[in-house]
Amino acid sequence: MTLPASSTACAGNNGLDHWSIRELGQQLAKRELTSREIIESSLTAISSRDSRIGAFLHVDGDRALAAAQASDERRAAGQALGPLDGITISIKDAICEVGQPATCGSRMLKGYISPYSATAIERLLAAGAIPLGRANLDEFAMGSSSENSAYQLTHNPWDLDRTPGGSSSGSAASVAARMVPGSLGSDTGGSIRQPASLCGVVGLKPTYGRVSRYGLVAFASSLEQIGPFSLDVYGAAALLQAMAGHDPHDATSVNEPVDDYLSKLDEPLKDLRIGLPQEYFGEGLDSEVRRIVEQAIEVYRSQGATLVPIELPHSKYSVATYYIVAPSEASSNLARFDGIHYGYRSPEFTDLESLYANSRGEAFGPEVKRRIMLGTYALSAGYADKYYVKALQIRRLIRQDFDDAFQKCDLIAGPVTPTPAFKLGELVDDPLAMYLSDIYTIAANLAGIPAISVPAGWTASGLPVGLQLQSPVFTEAKLLRAARMLEITSPWIGRLPPTLS
Ligand code: GLN
């Protein structure tokens, strides 16, 4: 087995865990590495690091080793399934996998075992990928820091005192800490892109309808998508390739042909017009984040892209709009967790109503309760027109802003988050400040367009910062190629979090 030079610094793990999905795939294809070695390497990394990181809620090593053996046998027989065959990933604990827990980071689903698998997982298994464990998240994917998980905090591998972001906290941290080379998360308002940015990995939210939501425990059904995390753009492209496409089990999945995301990935895009929304570079943007994002944009300019000033005039309403639409949908989606249909049942009850009230009161955390109350209020008779219907009208205008902007540019570039990773504990008592950290990410969910966070640089104190690229619906192939253009010029894959040893 040969190891790339960049991978030799890792203690006790042969450096395997620094490899991206692309590098692992190449080594597997050359038969210089086995899937079993990948799984063993991941398990070693988890046992030496995860007590400090807190990315995993559950690890199923035996099942993964059995899958690795099957993968190695396929490969030996000349029947390897493609670029993901034998490669391990973590799964956000809100995406169902048969026989595995799916706590959604909530006491409500403690002990729940999924009776079926999400379509996204079925497709990854069919491509030979190997789920290794369940990744921590903010309860029911509501949050931006991991602090809303009922089980544990997840720490940012670049600075253990800081948040990895959320709600797909464990997914991002498990990749950044080189415990797995890829992961699945979900993004309702930024929950893939924000943790990807804060952890220095790639994270992609696909177009609404591109990846089936069947088997993703619903928070806000009209906003969310399952999407990939990985160390490299290639990994995100390969994971999306395996998952994308129509699914009869999800009426909102779209029957559009799936592009080939991999074959032209390394070819730079020509005549690229990059839109720069003035609203994304105004007040509230940290100066180091601004500098790093501007440097990344300069990379595109130096490769021949034209920079086009654009306006997204309704983006200032996106936080308010999202925090009406998402809680409204959540209040409806979470009604099923009542101690009878699903979830924890309180031992204290005298009648049906007290069973419902006590079960929900004891098992939901404060942020989930806050969202249910906000959403119930926004949908209630007499208020729905003023709040929910109004929010839907503004949502349409936000989409219109993007449609207008994409007349003038191919992609929109900007920051993912206003600041680098904040300290755990810093925002947790101030929900509004926490909501404001979603300011650049939630418009893509309201509009349904795809968006990616790709590492763009590091602050002086060593915290990663991502660049966000957004593009028209179903143009993930272009988005990934654009992200790859930045990746090629900035070889950040070799940069390791200081906490890994
Ligand atoms: N931070 C946002 C929220 O709390 C986004 C969550 C998500 O994308 N799941 O709702």
Short mmCIF file of C-alpha atoms and ligand atoms in Angstrom, two decimals:
data_model
loop_
_atom_site.label_atom_id
_atom_site.label_comp_id
_atom_site.label_asym_id
_atom_site.label_seq_id
_atom_site.Cartn_x
_atom_site.Cartn_y
_atom_site.Cartn_z
CA MET A 1 0.00 0.00 0.00
CA THR A 2 1.36 3.46 -0.87
CA LEU A 3 0.41 6.60 0.97
CA PRO A 4 0.25 10.10 -0.47
CA ALA A 5 2.89 12.42 0.98
CA SER A 6 0.25 14.67 2.50
CA SER A 7 -1.06 11.78 4.56
CA THR A 8 1.91 10.77 6.58
CA ALA A 9 1.44 13.05 9.58
CA CYS A 10 -1.35 11.16 11.23
CA ALA A 11 -0.64 9.41 14.49
CA GLY A 12 -1.40 5.74 14.78
CA ASN A 13 -3.56 5.39 11.75
CA ASN A 14 -1.29 4.93 8.74
CA GLY A 15 -2.60 8.20 7.38
CA LEU A 16 -5.51 6.47 5.71
CA ASP A 17 -8.00 8.70 7.36
CA HIS A 18 -6.68 11.78 5.60
CA TRP A 19 -7.73 10.49 2.26
CA SER A 20 -10.53 11.98 0.30
CA ILE A 21 -13.16 9.89 -1.48
CA ARG A 22 -11.29 10.42 -4.74
CA GLU A 23 -7.95 9.28 -3.31
CA LEU A 24 -9.52 6.30 -1.58
CA GLY A 25 -11.33 5.29 -4.77
CA GLN A 26 -8.09 5.47 -6.77
CA GLN A 27 -6.24 3.34 -4.26
CA LEU A 28 -9.07 0.81 -4.16
CA ALA A 29 -9.17 0.67 -7.96
CA LYS A 30 -5.41 0.03 -8.09
CA ARG A 31 -5.89 -2.71 -5.49
CA GLU A 32 -3.42 -0.95 -3.21
CA LEU A 33 -6.01 -0.71 -0.49
CA THR A 34 -8.97 -2.74 0.68
CA SER A 35 -12.33 -1.62 1.93
CA ARG A 36 -11.61 -3.53 5.11
CA GLU A 37 -8.57 -1.31 5.70
CA ILE A 38 -10.74 1.76 5.19
CA ILE A 39 -13.30 0.61 7.76
CA GLU A 40 -10.60 -0.39 10.23
CA SER A 41 -8.93 2.95 9.79
CA SER A 42 -12.22 4.76 10.41
CA LEU A 43 -12.92 2.70 13.50
CA THR A 44 -9.44 3.44 14.85
CA ALA A 45 -9.92 7.14 14.21
CA ILE A 46 -13.32 7.11 15.90
CA SER A 47 -12.00 5.30 18.96
CA SER A 48 -9.05 7.66 19.33
CA ARG A 49 -10.84 10.95 18.55
CA ASP A 50 -14.56 10.86 18.97
CA SER A 51 -14.47 11.12 22.75
CA ARG A 52 -13.21 14.67 22.13
CA ILE A 53 -15.29 15.49 19.04
CA GLY A 54 -18.67 13.88 19.86
CA ALA A 55 -19.69 13.37 16.23
CA PHE A 56 -21.21 9.90 16.54
CA LEU A 57 -24.31 8.80 18.43
CA HIS A 58 -23.95 5.19 17.33
CA VAL A 59 -21.32 3.18 15.45
CA ASP A 60 -22.00 -0.20 13.86
CA GLY A 61 -18.52 -1.51 13.06
CA ASP A 62 -19.48 -5.17 12.63
CA ARG A 63 -22.05 -4.45 9.98
CA ALA A 64 -19.59 -2.15 8.18
CA LEU A 65 -16.84 -4.78 8.27
CA ALA A 66 -19.23 -7.34 6.79
CA ALA A 67 -20.13 -4.87 4.02
CA ALA A 68 -16.42 -4.21 3.45
CA GLN A 69 -15.78 -7.89 3.00
CA ALA A 70 -18.56 -8.08 0.41
CA SER A 71 -17.09 -5.04 -1.34
CA ASP A 72 -13.58 -6.50 -1.39
CA GLU A 73 -14.95 -9.74 -2.80
CA ARG A 74 -16.82 -7.87 -5.54
CA ARG A 75 -13.68 -6.01 -6.45
CA ALA A 76 -11.59 -9.18 -6.47
CA ALA A 77 -14.15 -10.69 -8.86
CA GLY A 78 -13.85 -7.64 -11.16
CA GLN A 79 -17.35 -6.47 -10.25
CA ALA A 80 -16.71 -3.24 -8.34
CA LEU A 81 -19.74 -0.98 -8.41
CA GLY A 82 -18.15 2.42 -9.01
CA PRO A 83 -16.36 5.24 -7.22
CA LEU A 84 -18.08 4.70 -3.86
CA ASP A 85 -17.74 0.95 -3.64
CA GLY A 86 -16.10 0.09 -0.33
CA ILE A 87 -16.01 3.66 0.96
CA THR A 88 -17.48 4.48 4.34
CA ILE A 89 -19.72 7.38 5.31
CA SER A 90 -21.57 8.63 8.36
CA ILE A 91 -25.29 9.37 8.32
CA LYS A 92 -27.14 12.20 10.07
CA ASP A 93 -29.31 10.54 12.68
CA ALA A 94 -32.50 11.83 11.02
CA ILE A 95 -32.12 9.75 7.84
CA CYS A 96 -33.63 6.31 8.32
CA GLU A 97 -31.64 3.13 7.81
CA VAL A 98 -33.30 -0.20 8.40
CA GLY A 99 -32.31 -1.78 11.72
CA GLN A 100 -30.47 1.35 12.88
CA PRO A 101 -31.44 3.97 15.44
CA ALA A 102 -32.80 7.30 14.24
CA THR A 103 -33.04 9.49 17.33
CA CYS A 104 -33.17 12.80 15.46
CA GLY A 105 -31.12 14.07 18.40
CA SER A 106 -34.31 13.92 20.49
CA ARG A 107 -35.38 12.12 23.64
CA MET A 108 -38.64 11.62 21.74
CA LEU A 109 -37.06 8.93 19.54
CA LYS A 110 -34.70 7.35 22.05
CA GLY A 111 -34.62 3.62 21.32
CA TYR A 112 -36.45 3.94 17.99
CA ILE A 113 -35.15 1.56 15.32
CA SER A 114 -36.04 2.29 11.70
CA PRO A 115 -38.13 -0.37 9.98
CA TYR A 116 -37.06 0.85 6.53
CA SER A 117 -34.31 2.79 4.76
CA ALA A 118 -34.38 6.18 3.09
CA THR A 119 -34.18 6.01 -0.70
CA ALA A 120 -30.92 8.01 -0.53
CA ILE A 121 -29.41 5.27 1.66
CA GLU A 122 -30.75 2.46 -0.53
CA ARG A 123 -29.10 4.09 -3.53
CA LEU A 124 -25.79 4.59 -1.75
CA LEU A 125 -25.82 0.96 -0.63
CA ALA A 126 -26.51 -0.04 -4.23
CA ALA A 127 -23.41 1.97 -5.18
CA GLY A 128 -21.36 0.05 -2.60
CA ALA A 129 -21.01 2.82 0.00
CA ILE A 130 -20.82 1.64 3.59
CA PRO A 131 -22.65 3.53 6.36
CA LEU A 132 -20.59 3.29 9.52
CA GLY A 133 -22.49 5.22 12.11
CA ARG A 134 -25.12 7.74 13.05
CA ALA A 135 -24.08 11.37 13.35
CA ASN A 136 -25.21 13.82 16.02
CA LEU A 137 -27.53 16.69 15.16
CA ASP A 138 -29.56 19.47 16.69
CA GLU A 139 -32.91 18.07 17.78
CA PHE A 140 -35.07 17.38 14.73
CA ALA A 141 -32.54 19.39 12.69
CA MET A 142 -33.53 22.63 14.42
CA GLY A 143 -30.43 24.60 15.29
CA SER A 144 -27.04 25.77 14.11
CA SER A 145 -24.58 24.58 16.73
CA SER A 146 -25.24 21.01 18.03
CA GLU A 147 -26.34 22.54 21.33
CA ASN A 148 -29.95 21.49 20.74
CA SER A 149 -29.06 17.79 20.63
CA ALA A 150 -30.60 15.96 23.58
CA TYR A 151 -27.56 13.65 23.73
CA GLN A 152 -24.24 15.41 23.37
CA LEU A 153 -22.33 18.39 22.14
CA THR A 154 -20.28 18.06 18.99
CA HIS A 155 -17.02 20.00 19.00
CA ASN A 156 -15.35 21.67 16.06
CA PRO A 157 -12.20 19.70 15.17
CA TRP A 158 -10.41 22.98 14.40
CA ASP A 159 -11.04 24.33 17.91
CA LEU A 160 -12.72 22.10 20.44
CA ASP A 161 -14.23 25.07 22.31
CA ARG A 162 -16.18 26.04 19.22
CA THR A 163 -19.28 24.77 17.49
CA PRO A 164 -18.99 22.66 14.34
CA GLY A 165 -22.22 24.36 13.24
CA GLY A 166 -25.51 22.58 12.78
CA SER A 167 -27.85 21.04 12.48
CA SER A 168 -25.75 18.38 10.67
CA SER A 169 -23.06 18.84 13.31
CA GLY A 170 -21.80 15.26 13.59
CA SER A 171 -21.79 14.81 9.81
CA ALA A 172 -19.49 17.79 9.27
CA ALA A 173 -17.27 17.07 12.27
CA SER A 174 -16.89 13.38 11.42
CA VAL A 175 -15.50 14.33 8.00
CA ALA A 176 -13.39 17.25 9.22
CA ALA A 177 -11.84 15.05 11.94
CA ARG A 178 -10.98 12.45 9.27
CA MET A 179 -13.08 9.76 10.89
CA VAL A 180 -14.97 9.15 7.63
CA PRO A 181 -14.34 10.65 4.17
CA GLY A 182 -17.99 11.53 3.54
CA SER A 183 -21.35 11.92 5.17
CA LEU A 184 -25.03 12.54 4.55
CA GLY A 185 -26.77 15.49 6.10
CA SER A 186 -29.94 17.43 5.49
CA ASP A 187 -30.32 21.12 4.74
CA THR A 188 -33.56 22.91 5.57
CA GLY A 189 -32.08 26.36 6.03
CA GLY A 190 -28.33 25.82 5.84
CA SER A 191 -27.74 22.70 7.92
CA ILE A 192 -25.31 21.22 5.40
CA ARG A 193 -23.59 24.37 4.17
CA GLN A 194 -23.12 26.15 7.51
CA PRO A 195 -21.42 23.22 9.31
CA ALA A 196 -19.41 22.46 6.16
CA SER A 197 -18.13 26.03 6.15
CA LEU A 198 -17.35 26.08 9.87
CA CYS A 199 -15.56 22.71 9.67
CA GLY A 200 -13.59 23.26 6.44
CA VAL A 201 -15.23 20.56 4.33
CA VAL A 202 -17.41 20.52 1.20
CA GLY A 203 -21.20 20.50 1.71
CA LEU A 204 -23.87 20.56 -0.99
CA LYS A 205 -27.59 21.28 -0.77
CA PRO A 206 -29.15 19.95 -3.96
CA THR A 207 -32.08 21.50 -5.85
CA TYR A 208 -35.38 20.86 -4.08
CA GLY A 209 -36.66 17.60 -5.57
CA ARG A 210 -33.27 16.37 -6.84
CA VAL A 211 -32.79 13.83 -4.02
CA SER A 212 -35.66 11.86 -2.55
CA ARG A 213 -36.72 12.88 0.96
CA TYR A 214 -38.32 9.48 1.54
CA GLY A 215 -36.94 8.29 4.86
CA LEU A 216 -35.72 11.68 6.05
CA VAL A 217 -37.63 12.46 9.23
CA ALA A 218 -39.51 15.60 8.21
CA PHE A 219 -38.89 18.98 9.81
CA ALA A 220 -39.98 21.44 7.08
CA SER A 221 -40.95 19.42 4.03
CA SER A 222 -41.03 22.23 1.46
CA LEU A 223 -37.50 23.38 2.31
CA GLU A 224 -35.29 20.41 3.00
CA GLN A 225 -33.03 18.18 0.98
CA ILE A 226 -30.62 15.39 1.83
CA GLY A 227 -27.12 16.20 0.61
CA PRO A 228 -23.47 15.16 0.88
CA PHE A 229 -20.46 16.24 2.91
CA SER A 230 -16.95 15.28 1.86
CA LEU A 231 -13.34 16.34 2.09
CA ASP A 232 -13.25 16.99 -1.65
CA VAL A 233 -15.63 18.24 -4.34
CA TYR A 234 -15.29 14.93 -6.17
CA GLY A 235 -16.68 13.12 -3.12
CA ALA A 236 -19.72 15.38 -3.00
CA ALA A 237 -20.25 14.84 -6.74
CA ALA A 238 -19.97 11.05 -6.41
CA LEU A 239 -22.37 10.92 -3.46
CA LEU A 240 -24.89 13.14 -5.26
CA GLN A 241 -24.57 11.05 -8.42
CA ALA A 242 -25.53 7.94 -6.50
CA MET A 243 -28.49 9.54 -4.70
CA ALA A 244 -30.05 11.88 -7.26
CA GLY A 245 -33.12 11.11 -9.31
CA HIS A 246 -36.83 10.59 -9.23
CA ASP A 247 -38.34 8.38 -6.56
CA PRO A 248 -41.97 7.26 -6.70
CA HIS A 249 -41.95 7.20 -2.88
CA ASP A 250 -41.50 10.99 -2.73
CA ALA A 251 -44.08 12.99 -4.63
CA THR A 252 -41.84 16.07 -4.44
CA SER A 253 -38.89 14.37 -6.11
CA VAL A 254 -38.61 15.64 -9.66
CA ASN A 255 -38.49 13.49 -12.76
CA GLU A 256 -35.68 15.40 -14.47
CA PRO A 257 -32.72 13.56 -16.00
CA VAL A 258 -29.68 13.40 -13.72
CA ASP A 259 -26.56 15.00 -15.18
CA ASP A 260 -23.16 13.34 -15.14
CA TYR A 261 -21.49 15.15 -12.25
CA LEU A 262 -18.12 13.46 -12.49
CA SER A 263 -16.90 13.27 -16.07
CA LYS A 264 -16.24 17.00 -16.58
CA LEU A 265 -15.61 17.89 -12.96
CA ASP A 266 -11.97 18.82 -13.51
CA GLU A 267 -12.65 21.00 -16.56
CA PRO A 268 -12.76 24.68 -15.59
CA LEU A 269 -15.88 26.54 -16.69
CA LYS A 270 -15.32 29.14 -19.39
CA ASP A 271 -16.99 32.53 -19.69
CA LEU A 272 -18.33 32.22 -16.18
CA ARG A 273 -20.38 35.17 -14.96
CA ILE A 274 -20.36 35.35 -11.17
CA GLY A 275 -23.02 37.46 -9.50
CA LEU A 276 -22.08 39.29 -6.32
CA PRO A 277 -25.13 40.33 -4.35
CA GLN A 278 -24.49 43.60 -2.55
CA GLU A 279 -26.79 42.36 0.25
CA TYR A 280 -24.31 39.57 1.13
CA PHE A 281 -21.39 41.89 1.73
CA GLY A 282 -22.97 44.50 3.97
CA GLU A 283 -23.33 45.07 7.67
CA GLY A 284 -22.78 42.13 9.99
CA LEU A 285 -20.19 40.33 7.85
CA ASP A 286 -17.02 39.58 9.81
CA SER A 287 -13.98 41.27 8.24
CA GLU A 288 -11.89 38.08 8.02
CA VAL A 289 -14.75 36.16 6.43
CA ARG A 290 -15.15 39.00 3.94
CA ARG A 291 -11.43 38.97 3.11
CA ILE A 292 -11.33 35.21 2.56
CA VAL A 293 -14.50 35.21 0.45
CA GLU A 294 -13.21 38.13 -1.63
CA GLN A 295 -9.90 36.33 -2.19
CA ALA A 296 -11.79 33.26 -3.41
CA ILE A 297 -13.83 35.39 -5.80
CA GLU A 298 -10.57 36.87 -7.05
CA VAL A 299 -9.42 33.33 -7.91
CA TYR A 300 -12.37 33.06 -10.30
CA ARG A 301 -11.66 36.48 -11.78
CA SER A 302 -8.05 35.49 -12.42
CA GLN A 303 -9.36 32.42 -14.26
CA GLY A 304 -11.37 34.59 -16.63
CA ALA A 305 -14.71 34.87 -14.85
CA THR A 306 -16.64 38.13 -15.11
CA LEU A 307 -17.85 39.56 -11.82
CA VAL A 308 -21.35 41.00 -12.05
CA PRO A 309 -22.88 43.14 -9.30
CA ILE A 310 -26.42 41.92 -8.64
CA GLU A 311 -29.25 42.65 -6.24
CA LEU A 312 -31.38 40.29 -4.21
CA PRO A 313 -33.66 42.96 -2.78
CA HIS A 314 -35.93 40.66 -0.79
CA SER A 315 -33.10 38.78 0.89
CA LYS A 316 -33.47 41.02 3.92
CA TYR A 317 -36.79 39.27 4.60
CA SER A 318 -35.45 35.76 4.27
CA VAL A 319 -34.75 35.10 7.97
CA ALA A 320 -38.22 36.34 8.95
CA THR A 321 -39.86 34.37 6.13
CA TYR A 322 -38.01 31.17 6.95
CA TYR A 323 -38.82 31.42 10.66
CA ILE A 324 -42.55 31.50 9.77
CA VAL A 325 -42.54 28.82 7.04
CA ALA A 326 -40.20 26.31 8.75
CA PRO A 327 -41.89 26.36 12.19
CA SER A 328 -45.34 26.19 10.53
CA GLU A 329 -44.36 23.02 8.71
CA ALA A 330 -42.60 21.70 11.79
CA SER A 331 -45.69 22.18 13.96
CA SER A 332 -47.60 19.98 11.54
CA ASN A 333 -44.85 17.41 10.89
CA LEU A 334 -44.05 16.92 14.56
CA ALA A 335 -47.71 16.30 15.50
CA ARG A 336 -47.08 12.58 14.92
CA PHE A 337 -44.76 12.41 17.95
CA ASP A 338 -47.50 12.09 20.55
CA GLY A 339 -46.63 8.95 22.50
CA ILE A 340 -49.14 6.90 20.50
CA HIS A 341 -48.32 7.14 16.81
CA TYR A 342 -44.61 7.61 17.44
CA GLY A 343 -42.20 8.35 20.19
CA TYR A 344 -41.75 8.51 23.91
CA ARG A 345 -44.80 7.91 26.10
CA SER A 346 -44.92 9.52 29.51
CA PRO A 347 -45.78 7.13 32.34
CA GLU A 348 -47.80 9.97 33.91
CA PHE A 349 -51.24 10.35 32.38
CA THR A 350 -54.89 10.16 33.31
CA ASP A 351 -56.54 10.56 29.94
CA LEU A 352 -55.65 10.93 26.27
CA GLU A 353 -54.97 14.63 26.48
CA SER A 354 -52.60 14.34 29.44
CA LEU A 355 -50.84 11.45 27.69
CA TYR A 356 -50.19 13.68 24.66
CA ALA A 357 -49.28 16.72 26.70
CA ASN A 358 -46.97 14.94 29.13
CA SER A 359 -45.25 12.86 26.47
CA ARG A 360 -44.52 15.90 24.29
CA GLY A 361 -43.73 18.10 27.27
CA GLU A 362 -41.18 15.67 28.68
CA ALA A 363 -39.51 14.53 25.45
CA PHE A 364 -39.16 17.66 23.30
CA GLY A 365 -36.40 20.14 24.07
CA PRO A 366 -36.90 23.91 24.37
CA GLU A 367 -36.05 24.85 20.77
CA VAL A 368 -38.42 22.26 19.32
CA LYS A 369 -41.18 23.49 21.64
CA ARG A 370 -40.46 27.08 20.62
CA ARG A 371 -40.79 26.17 16.93
CA ILE A 372 -43.99 24.19 17.48
CA MET A 373 -45.52 27.13 19.33
CA LEU A 374 -44.36 29.66 16.72
CA GLY A 375 -45.71 27.52 13.89
CA THR A 376 -49.00 26.74 15.58
CA TYR A 377 -49.51 30.45 16.18
CA ALA A 378 -48.57 31.41 12.61
CA LEU A 379 -51.07 28.89 11.23
CA SER A 380 -53.91 29.58 13.66
CA ALA A 381 -57.27 30.96 12.53
CA GLY A 382 -57.15 34.72 12.36
CA TYR A 383 -53.34 34.83 12.09
CA ALA A 384 -52.58 32.57 9.15
CA ASP A 385 -53.21 35.31 6.58
CA LYS A 386 -51.08 37.77 8.48
CA TYR A 387 -48.11 35.43 9.00
CA TYR A 388 -48.10 32.17 7.05
CA VAL A 389 -49.75 33.38 3.85
CA LYS A 390 -47.71 36.58 3.92
CA ALA A 391 -44.52 34.53 4.32
CA LEU A 392 -45.47 32.43 1.29
CA GLN A 393 -45.93 35.62 -0.75
CA ILE A 394 -42.49 36.88 0.24
CA ARG A 395 -41.04 33.46 -0.48
CA ARG A 396 -42.27 33.87 -4.07
CA LEU A 397 -40.55 37.25 -4.31
CA ILE A 398 -37.30 35.76 -3.00
CA ARG A 399 -37.45 33.14 -5.77
CA GLN A 400 -38.18 35.90 -8.28
CA ASP A 401 -35.06 37.76 -7.12
CA PHE A 402 -32.97 34.69 -7.98
CA ASP A 403 -34.71 34.21 -11.34
CA ASP A 404 -33.95 37.85 -12.19
CA ALA A 405 -30.35 37.58 -10.98
CA PHE A 406 -29.72 34.44 -13.04
CA GLN A 407 -30.58 36.41 -16.17
CA LYS A 408 -27.34 38.29 -15.55
CA CYS A 409 -25.05 35.62 -14.08
CA ASP A 410 -24.46 31.87 -14.00
CA LEU A 411 -23.63 31.56 -10.33
CA ILE A 412 -23.95 33.69 -7.23
CA ALA A 413 -20.97 33.82 -4.87
CA GLY A 414 -20.80 35.00 -1.29
CA PRO A 415 -20.23 33.99 2.28
CA VAL A 416 -21.94 30.99 3.88
CA THR A 417 -22.07 32.44 7.37
CA PRO A 418 -21.46 35.92 8.76
CA THR A 419 -18.71 34.71 11.14
CA PRO A 420 -16.33 31.77 11.55
CA ALA A 421 -17.28 29.11 14.12
CA PHE A 422 -18.54 30.71 17.30
CA LYS A 423 -17.83 29.39 20.80
CA LEU A 424 -20.10 26.72 22.21
CA GLY A 425 -22.34 28.53 24.69
CA GLU A 426 -21.98 31.90 22.97
CA LEU A 427 -25.37 32.12 21.22
CA VAL A 428 -27.36 29.36 22.87
CA ASP A 429 -29.37 31.70 25.12
CA ASP A 430 -30.15 34.11 22.32
CA PRO A 431 -32.31 32.31 19.73
CA LEU A 432 -32.62 35.40 17.54
CA ALA A 433 -28.85 35.81 17.26
CA MET A 434 -28.64 32.10 16.43
CA TYR A 435 -31.32 32.50 13.73
CA LEU A 436 -29.41 35.43 12.22
CA SER A 437 -26.41 33.17 11.61
CA ASP A 438 -28.57 31.56 8.87
CA ILE A 439 -28.87 34.83 6.98
CA TYR A 440 -26.96 33.83 3.82
CA THR A 441 -28.09 30.21 3.60
CA ILE A 442 -31.87 30.13 3.98
CA ALA A 443 -32.82 31.97 0.79
CA ALA A 444 -31.62 28.98 -1.29
CA ASN A 445 -34.05 26.74 0.60
CA LEU A 446 -36.92 29.21 0.21
CA ALA A 447 -36.16 29.41 -3.54
CA GLY A 448 -35.38 25.68 -3.98
CA ILE A 449 -32.06 26.32 -5.76
CA PRO A 450 -28.87 24.31 -5.24
CA ALA A 451 -26.00 25.73 -3.21
CA ILE A 452 -22.59 24.53 -2.10
CA SER A 453 -20.08 25.48 0.56
CA VAL A 454 -16.48 24.91 -0.48
CA PRO A 455 -13.49 25.68 1.77
CA ALA A 456 -12.02 29.05 0.82
CA GLY A 457 -9.46 29.77 3.51
CA TRP A 458 -8.60 29.98 7.17
CA THR A 459 -8.71 32.88 9.62
CA ALA A 460 -5.56 34.05 11.40
CA SER A 461 -6.54 31.90 14.37
CA GLY A 462 -6.93 28.83 12.14
CA LEU A 463 -10.69 28.59 11.68
CA PRO A 464 -11.98 27.50 8.27
CA VAL A 465 -14.23 29.70 6.14
CA GLY A 466 -16.31 28.49 3.21
CA LEU A 467 -17.36 30.17 0.00
CA GLN A 468 -21.01 29.73 -0.94
CA LEU A 469 -21.97 29.28 -4.58
CA GLN A 470 -25.63 29.20 -5.62
CA SER A 471 -26.97 28.38 -9.09
CA PRO A 472 -30.27 27.86 -10.96
CA VAL A 473 -32.35 24.74 -10.30
CA PHE A 474 -30.87 21.47 -11.56
CA THR A 475 -27.47 22.97 -12.40
CA GLU A 476 -25.52 20.98 -9.81
CA ALA A 477 -23.06 19.86 -12.49
CA LYS A 478 -22.02 23.46 -13.05
CA LEU A 479 -22.01 24.25 -9.33
CA LEU A 480 -19.69 21.34 -8.62
CA ARG A 481 -17.35 22.25 -11.47
CA ALA A 482 -17.18 25.81 -10.21
CA ALA A 483 -16.42 24.58 -6.69
CA ARG A 484 -13.71 22.35 -8.14
CA MET A 485 -12.07 25.36 -9.82
CA LEU A 486 -11.47 26.86 -6.39
CA GLU A 487 -10.38 23.53 -4.91
CA ILE A 488 -7.76 23.00 -7.63
CA THR A 489 -6.14 26.35 -6.86
CA SER A 490 -6.19 25.92 -3.09
CA PRO A 491 -4.91 22.54 -1.98
CA TRP A 492 -6.63 22.64 1.38
CA ILE A 493 -7.17 18.90 1.58
CA GLY A 494 -3.76 18.48 3.15
CA ARG A 495 -4.50 20.99 5.90
CA LEU A 496 -5.32 19.10 9.06
CA PRO A 497 -7.16 20.20 12.17
CA PRO A 498 -4.65 20.67 15.02
CA THR A 499 -6.70 18.53 17.37
CA LEU A 500 -6.33 15.29 15.41
CA SER A 501 -3.25 13.78 16.95
N1 GLN B 1 -30.32 26.66 11.48
C1 GLN B 1 -31.56 26.51 10.78
C2 GLN B 1 -32.66 26.15 11.75
O1 GLN B 1 -32.39 26.11 12.89
C3 GLN B 1 -31.44 25.51 9.69
C4 GLN B 1 -31.67 24.11 10.11
C5 GLN B 1 -31.60 23.13 8.99
O2 GLN B 1 -31.18 23.45 7.88
N2 GLN B 1 -32.06 21.94 9.28
O3 GLN B 1 -33.77 25.92 11.39
#
